[in-house]
């Protein structure tokens, strides 16, 4: 029997062991590297989604989007066109029944968009008898300051809708909201028209409200009903707006619908009478948009008789309520806002002076940052009044935070306590009251505070 060389055998086994260890190490390393790449990829996707997710404004309605009544003669749809945003609906279409009356108010900006100018021209034109109508809206691109290229884009979009719905081109209205100065990729909108037309339905108003959002953190809707002669009249509206809010005839984008039987002339008068006290009395950042549009459509399909007399008065009051509700939702969604602020000015020598003082306070960065910091620095309000250009007399001024008397007769109220003012500024909703003591004119405007979040949103707006 041969003698076994145990030393050589042990040496061979050690070599084999080292080789096996090396193979195992390489295998584990390869697996770990592969898993690491997968983990990094997933983490990146999660991070991107977290970055893309916008925190909902703390001032948003607690119950979310309201239940809005179906308006007979109005249908909605929305689709993903990929204009700027990925994996979200960014175009919405509204079809209005034949015979619908339409009124509108728009920005008076000298750099208003092609969409706005087109809408204004169409509203001023003679309406074909019994014609229906349509509204198409995109987010992600405002088609503003784009010259003749922008005008051609408007014509392409509205013309495409007119052909798809068999409507006169002069009865198709369009709006665009988003980045200024970039050509609108209108072919992306016309490409989804078949889907938009196929999916039109009466109960999709909330989806339409979401599709026109840009920096908004929640969709905005409001409704009202009025008892008419022979039936109920319904009103439902949606809006978008969060930044670049200092409207001049309207707010960012607003669409209000009613089934009332009412003439276009009366509808326009009611809208124009109520826009100043609602949409023209809000400001987030003192910047007027190039795209401000408010369209009001009445289909006439309610069972109620034509609006007149006491019903007309009730209808206008209800319409004003819907406009006010939507306007305040825009302020509640002001970019980075944590405070809803009402500035109430009374005792002004004229309506113009009342407005000057109210907006000087509401737009003051010093006042707005004090609100954000919950600092009741009433000196900043005094300074805003002084710079407003309105007639004011130091010794007749009265300033209150809510019911707290802060200053009067040109001096601080001796009984005013800083902690009382601070307590009011800690609330989500703040009231600043100023009486000029010079006359009977007044004006109320609404604004929000100015926080770091506003800077973050706008610094990253195009990225």
XYZ file of C-alpha atoms in Angstrom:
463
model
C 0.000 0.000 0.000
C 1.375 3.354 -1.127
C 2.229 5.879 1.510
C 0.045 9.062 1.372
C 1.864 12.383 1.210
C -0.393 14.248 3.700
C 1.573 17.470 3.401
C 1.102 17.626 -0.385
C -2.582 16.699 -0.014
C -3.097 19.461 2.530
C -1.363 21.950 0.260
C -3.633 20.985 -2.662
C -6.753 21.291 -0.480
C -5.659 24.753 0.676
C -5.261 25.865 -2.956
C -8.718 24.565 -3.753
C -10.146 26.351 -0.714
C -8.517 29.630 -1.681
C -9.904 29.280 -5.226
C -13.404 28.566 -3.919
C -13.193 31.585 -1.587
C -12.135 33.759 -4.487
C -15.031 32.508 -6.624
C -17.538 33.075 -3.830
C -16.158 36.569 -3.198
C -16.407 37.456 -6.889
C -19.957 36.084 -7.114
C -21.096 37.951 -4.011
C -19.420 41.101 -5.299
C -21.175 40.802 -8.668
C -24.546 40.193 -7.002
C -23.959 43.039 -4.566
C -23.003 45.357 -7.425
C -26.119 44.396 -9.387
C -28.369 44.815 -6.365
C -26.631 48.077 -5.566
C -27.375 49.416 -9.030
C -31.014 48.333 -8.714
C -31.303 49.883 -5.262
C -29.710 53.110 -6.510
C -32.093 53.186 -9.491
C -35.157 52.664 -7.287
C -33.882 55.222 -4.796
C -33.389 57.699 -7.616
C -36.942 57.170 -8.837
C -38.307 57.590 -5.316
C -36.222 60.730 -4.847
C -37.461 62.154 -8.145
C -41.049 61.477 -7.196
C -40.567 63.028 -3.791
C -38.998 66.090 -5.418
C -41.829 66.309 -7.908
C -44.502 65.956 -5.246
C -45.812 69.326 -4.204
C -46.959 69.711 -0.608
C -50.601 70.755 -0.525
C -51.158 74.239 0.847
C -52.023 74.214 4.571
C -54.832 76.633 3.673
C -56.475 74.223 1.207
C -60.148 73.370 1.849
C -60.169 70.537 4.378
C -62.792 68.527 2.497
C -60.908 68.610 -0.783
C -62.521 69.316 -4.140
C -66.224 70.050 -3.652
C -69.066 68.113 -5.239
C -70.194 70.288 -8.116
C -73.576 69.967 -9.818
C -73.789 68.704 -13.363
C -74.547 71.602 -15.695
C -76.724 70.437 -18.561
C -75.140 71.233 -21.867
C -71.520 71.170 -20.636
C -69.136 68.236 -21.129
C -65.507 67.832 -20.063
C -62.524 65.635 -20.849
C -58.774 65.676 -20.205
C -55.736 63.958 -21.688
C -51.943 63.628 -21.427
C -50.289 65.557 -24.242
C -46.814 65.751 -22.682
C -46.415 69.489 -23.243
C -44.206 69.843 -20.177
C -45.362 67.424 -17.514
C -44.910 63.645 -17.624
C -47.548 61.152 -16.536
C -50.286 63.699 -15.898
C -53.198 65.184 -17.782
C -52.240 68.599 -19.149
C -54.939 69.395 -21.717
C -58.651 69.694 -21.110
C -61.566 70.173 -23.484
C -65.010 71.585 -22.757
C -67.926 71.229 -25.181
C -70.850 73.655 -24.803
C -74.318 72.965 -26.188
C -75.824 74.903 -29.108
C -77.270 78.237 -28.034
C -74.818 78.761 -25.154
C -74.244 82.411 -24.192
C -70.641 83.312 -23.330
C -69.153 86.293 -21.475
C -65.552 86.971 -20.541
C -63.027 89.245 -18.888
C -59.297 89.182 -19.561
C -55.962 90.602 -18.534
C -55.235 94.121 -19.699
C -51.526 93.331 -19.830
C -49.862 94.870 -22.880
C -47.973 91.575 -23.325
C -51.072 89.367 -23.148
C -50.934 86.046 -24.935
C -52.241 85.112 -28.356
C -54.951 83.014 -26.707
C -56.267 86.031 -24.810
C -56.328 88.254 -27.903
C -58.054 85.505 -29.889
C -60.728 85.070 -27.203
C -61.336 88.817 -27.062
C -61.764 89.010 -30.840
C -64.182 86.086 -30.886
C -66.337 87.440 -28.064
C -66.621 90.751 -29.910
C -67.714 89.031 -33.142
C -71.276 88.225 -34.179
C -72.361 84.787 -32.970
C -73.827 82.354 -35.532
C -77.448 81.561 -34.596
C -77.753 78.377 -32.523
C -74.034 77.629 -32.637
C -72.401 75.491 -29.992
C -68.996 76.327 -28.540
C -65.872 74.796 -27.030
C -62.994 75.734 -24.734
C -59.607 74.037 -24.854
C -56.951 74.655 -22.208
C -53.378 73.453 -21.797
C -50.931 73.770 -18.925
C -47.129 73.816 -19.054
C -46.778 76.502 -21.736
C -48.494 79.909 -21.813
C -47.921 80.581 -25.537
C -47.246 84.196 -24.515
C -44.676 86.479 -26.143
C -44.305 84.023 -29.010
C -45.226 86.396 -31.858
C -46.815 85.149 -35.065
C -45.682 81.624 -34.254
C -47.941 81.781 -31.196
C -50.870 83.096 -33.247
C -50.464 80.206 -35.686
C -50.436 77.781 -32.750
C -53.735 79.225 -31.482
C -55.257 78.878 -34.950
C -54.020 75.282 -35.247
C -55.445 74.250 -31.883
C -58.798 76.027 -32.187
C -59.120 74.959 -35.818
C -58.451 71.357 -34.859
C -61.129 71.484 -32.158
C -63.593 73.127 -34.532
C -63.104 70.356 -37.093
C -63.293 67.590 -34.493
C -66.517 68.917 -32.949
C -67.986 70.322 -36.189
C -68.149 73.841 -34.778
C -67.483 77.256 -36.338
C -63.855 78.178 -35.613
C -65.010 81.518 -34.157
C -66.796 79.596 -31.388
C -63.707 77.772 -30.110
C -61.893 79.538 -27.279
C -58.464 78.571 -26.006
C -56.266 79.262 -22.993
C -52.667 78.367 -22.260
C -50.845 78.640 -18.950
C -47.244 77.974 -17.999
C -43.833 79.180 -19.101
C -43.701 82.453 -21.062
C -41.708 82.901 -24.270
C -41.548 79.310 -25.514
C -43.376 78.143 -28.676
C -46.415 76.015 -27.937
C -46.021 72.462 -29.298
C -49.542 72.601 -30.721
C -49.115 69.332 -32.590
C -49.066 67.525 -29.245
C -52.466 69.020 -28.449
C -54.043 68.255 -31.816
C -52.683 64.708 -31.567
C -54.835 63.975 -28.493
C -58.010 65.606 -29.845
C -59.559 62.252 -30.856
C -59.189 60.990 -27.266
C -60.496 64.246 -25.835
C -63.584 64.161 -28.046
C -64.247 60.480 -27.405
C -64.086 60.902 -23.626
C -66.311 63.980 -23.209
C -68.801 63.595 -20.371
C -70.891 65.787 -18.067
C -69.391 64.592 -14.771
C -65.674 65.196 -15.475
C -65.339 68.789 -14.250
C -62.890 67.861 -11.459
C -60.587 66.120 -13.935
C -60.644 69.270 -16.070
C -59.718 71.378 -13.034
C -56.672 69.184 -12.366
C -55.515 69.271 -15.989
C -54.966 73.045 -16.002
C -52.877 73.189 -12.808
C -49.272 74.425 -12.902
C -47.774 75.382 -9.521
C -51.195 74.901 -7.923
C -51.239 72.390 -5.066
C -54.968 71.656 -5.253
C -57.763 71.870 -7.814
C -60.283 74.644 -7.194
C -64.053 74.452 -7.574
C -67.175 76.206 -6.291
C -70.915 76.019 -6.891
C -74.263 77.606 -6.082
C -77.938 77.071 -6.850
C -80.748 79.569 -7.335
C -84.459 78.895 -7.297
C -85.827 80.231 -10.563
C -89.365 80.402 -11.860
C -90.225 76.820 -12.776
C -86.986 75.162 -11.738
C -83.541 75.321 -10.172
C -80.652 77.192 -11.747
C -77.175 75.712 -11.171
C -73.774 77.413 -11.221
C -70.420 75.582 -11.128
C -66.924 76.966 -11.625
C -63.290 75.889 -11.640
C -60.109 77.934 -11.412
C -56.344 77.657 -11.477
C -53.859 80.070 -10.018
C -51.107 80.092 -7.407
C -48.414 82.561 -8.438
C -48.220 85.604 -10.718
C -51.466 86.736 -9.131
C -52.394 90.409 -9.228
C -55.317 90.237 -11.636
C -56.354 93.071 -13.899
C -59.863 92.164 -15.088
C -59.654 88.464 -14.166
C -57.454 85.901 -12.457
C -55.199 83.259 -13.962
C -57.738 80.894 -15.557
C -61.375 80.632 -14.480
C -64.303 78.903 -16.150
C -67.801 79.227 -14.743
C -70.858 77.437 -16.114
C -74.586 77.791 -15.540
C -77.727 76.287 -17.034
C -79.553 79.623 -16.701
C -81.501 81.096 -19.586
C -79.870 84.509 -19.925
C -78.763 86.759 -22.767
C -75.059 87.285 -23.529
C -75.456 91.018 -22.830
C -76.932 90.489 -19.354
C -74.387 87.775 -18.611
C -71.515 90.095 -19.528
C -72.914 92.935 -17.423
C -73.195 90.716 -14.354
C -69.689 89.368 -14.816
C -68.148 92.809 -15.325
C -69.979 94.275 -12.329
C -68.608 91.657 -9.961
C -65.038 91.105 -11.118
C -63.509 94.065 -9.250
C -64.771 92.992 -5.825
C -63.669 89.378 -6.358
C -60.854 88.460 -8.747
C -59.524 91.997 -8.998
C -59.272 92.172 -5.208
C -56.720 89.406 -4.718
C -52.934 89.498 -4.903
C -50.245 86.914 -4.189
C -47.174 88.676 -5.506
C -48.336 91.855 -7.313
C -47.535 90.313 -10.739
C -50.265 90.352 -13.386
C -50.238 87.358 -15.720
C -50.098 87.538 -19.497
C -52.792 84.863 -19.631
C -55.556 85.985 -17.257
C -58.862 84.669 -18.586
C -62.327 84.294 -17.100
C -65.042 82.784 -19.277
C -68.660 82.466 -18.137
C -70.981 80.224 -20.131
C -74.769 79.853 -19.828
C -76.306 76.887 -21.657
C -79.945 77.844 -21.044
C -80.889 74.222 -20.309
C -82.383 74.710 -16.842
C -86.129 74.063 -16.479
C -86.418 77.563 -15.004
C -87.733 80.484 -16.990
C -85.394 83.149 -18.356
C -83.542 85.107 -15.683
C -85.303 88.401 -14.877
C -86.604 90.503 -11.991
C -85.960 89.149 -8.470
C -84.480 85.944 -9.928
C -81.897 87.992 -11.818
C -80.867 89.665 -8.564
C -80.587 86.316 -6.766
C -78.658 84.830 -9.682
C -76.145 87.682 -9.698
C -75.650 87.338 -5.939
C -75.018 83.600 -6.338
C -72.630 84.224 -9.232
C -70.723 86.749 -7.133
C -70.477 84.141 -4.360
C -68.954 81.555 -6.697
C -66.484 84.119 -8.041
C -65.514 85.134 -4.499
C -65.076 81.522 -3.408
C -62.790 80.731 -6.353
C -60.793 83.939 -5.885
C -60.089 83.142 -2.236
C -59.095 79.572 -3.129
C -56.446 81.058 -5.426
C -55.073 83.040 -2.470
C -55.275 79.971 -0.216
C -53.037 78.281 -2.786
C -50.634 81.215 -3.116
C -47.141 79.873 -3.747
C -45.696 78.987 -0.338
C -48.617 80.585 1.525
C -49.337 79.748 5.172
C -51.656 82.697 5.952
C -54.839 83.961 4.307
C -54.862 87.721 4.890
C -57.758 90.158 4.524
C -56.847 93.837 4.281
C -59.888 95.999 4.983
C -59.534 99.738 4.390
C -62.298 102.175 5.378
C -62.650 105.919 5.797
C -60.816 106.804 2.576
C -61.419 110.091 0.756
C -62.138 108.202 -2.510
C -62.541 104.687 -3.875
C -59.230 105.071 -5.670
C -57.451 106.015 -2.444
C -59.011 103.066 -0.602
C -57.688 100.708 -3.285
C -54.231 102.305 -3.253
C -53.868 101.811 0.494
C -55.285 98.285 0.506
C -52.983 97.071 -2.271
C -49.953 98.916 -0.883
C -50.355 96.921 2.336
C -51.252 93.637 0.620
C -48.310 93.804 -1.793
C -45.656 95.048 0.641
C -42.837 92.478 0.935
C -42.115 93.817 4.425
C -45.701 93.317 5.548
C -45.891 89.882 3.905
C -42.653 88.636 5.474
C -43.781 89.917 8.877
C -46.951 87.876 8.393
C -44.845 84.812 7.547
C -42.776 85.339 10.689
C -45.898 85.991 12.796
C -44.411 89.339 13.782
C -47.132 92.009 14.361
C -44.869 94.799 13.116
C -47.515 97.488 12.626
C -44.866 100.040 11.627
C -44.635 98.273 8.287
C -48.341 98.926 7.719
C -47.843 102.606 8.538
C -45.010 102.715 5.991
C -47.144 101.003 3.324
C -49.943 103.543 3.820
C -47.453 106.365 3.497
C -45.994 105.128 0.209
C -49.370 104.324 -1.379
C -49.901 107.748 -2.894
C -53.334 108.020 -1.288
C -54.426 110.936 0.860
C -53.688 110.094 4.513
C -53.418 111.965 7.779
C -51.214 110.467 10.459
C -53.365 111.846 13.275
C -56.571 110.298 11.908
C -55.272 106.783 11.242
C -56.609 103.770 13.108
C -55.008 100.325 12.771
C -56.418 97.054 14.099
C -55.368 93.414 13.909
C -58.732 91.691 13.999
C -60.459 93.290 16.999
C -57.174 94.335 18.602
C -56.749 98.134 18.536
C -53.093 98.729 17.696
C -52.791 102.426 16.910
C -54.960 105.552 16.614
C -54.692 109.335 16.530
C -51.143 109.187 15.197
C -49.768 107.045 18.011
C -49.686 103.546 19.422
C -52.692 102.619 21.556
C -51.464 102.845 25.197
C -53.411 99.669 26.039
C -52.033 97.654 23.117
C -50.046 94.577 24.124
C -47.569 93.050 21.677
C -48.644 89.558 22.724
C -52.227 90.326 21.627
C -51.044 91.290 18.161
C -48.760 88.251 18.025
C -51.652 85.965 18.989
C -53.677 87.228 16.032
C -50.729 86.772 13.656
C -50.403 83.121 14.717
C -53.799 82.332 13.208
C -54.186 80.860 9.715
C -56.536 83.693 8.754
C -55.526 87.264 9.584
C -57.485 90.511 9.355
C -55.693 93.861 9.015
C -58.048 96.813 9.414
C -57.136 100.383 8.547
C -59.438 103.383 8.888
C -58.099 106.570 7.284
C -60.682 108.810 8.950
C -61.059 110.996 5.864
C -64.244 109.897 4.097
C -66.673 107.074 3.358
C -64.896 105.044 0.699
C -63.641 101.516 1.384
C -61.931 98.562 -0.275
C -61.161 95.028 0.835
C -58.436 92.917 -0.758
C -57.014 89.502 0.075
C -53.418 88.365 0.034
C -51.101 85.831 1.660
C -47.758 85.811 3.415
C -44.376 85.590 1.670
C -42.275 82.571 2.675
C -39.064 80.840 1.614
C -41.200 78.361 -0.297
C -42.246 81.095 -2.750
C -38.592 81.612 -3.660
C -37.990 77.863 -4.019
C -40.976 77.382 -6.321
C -40.083 80.256 -8.613
C -36.342 79.618 -8.625
C -37.010 76.077 -9.890
C -40.018 76.912 -12.088
C -38.392 76.075 -15.426
C -36.199 73.190 -14.233
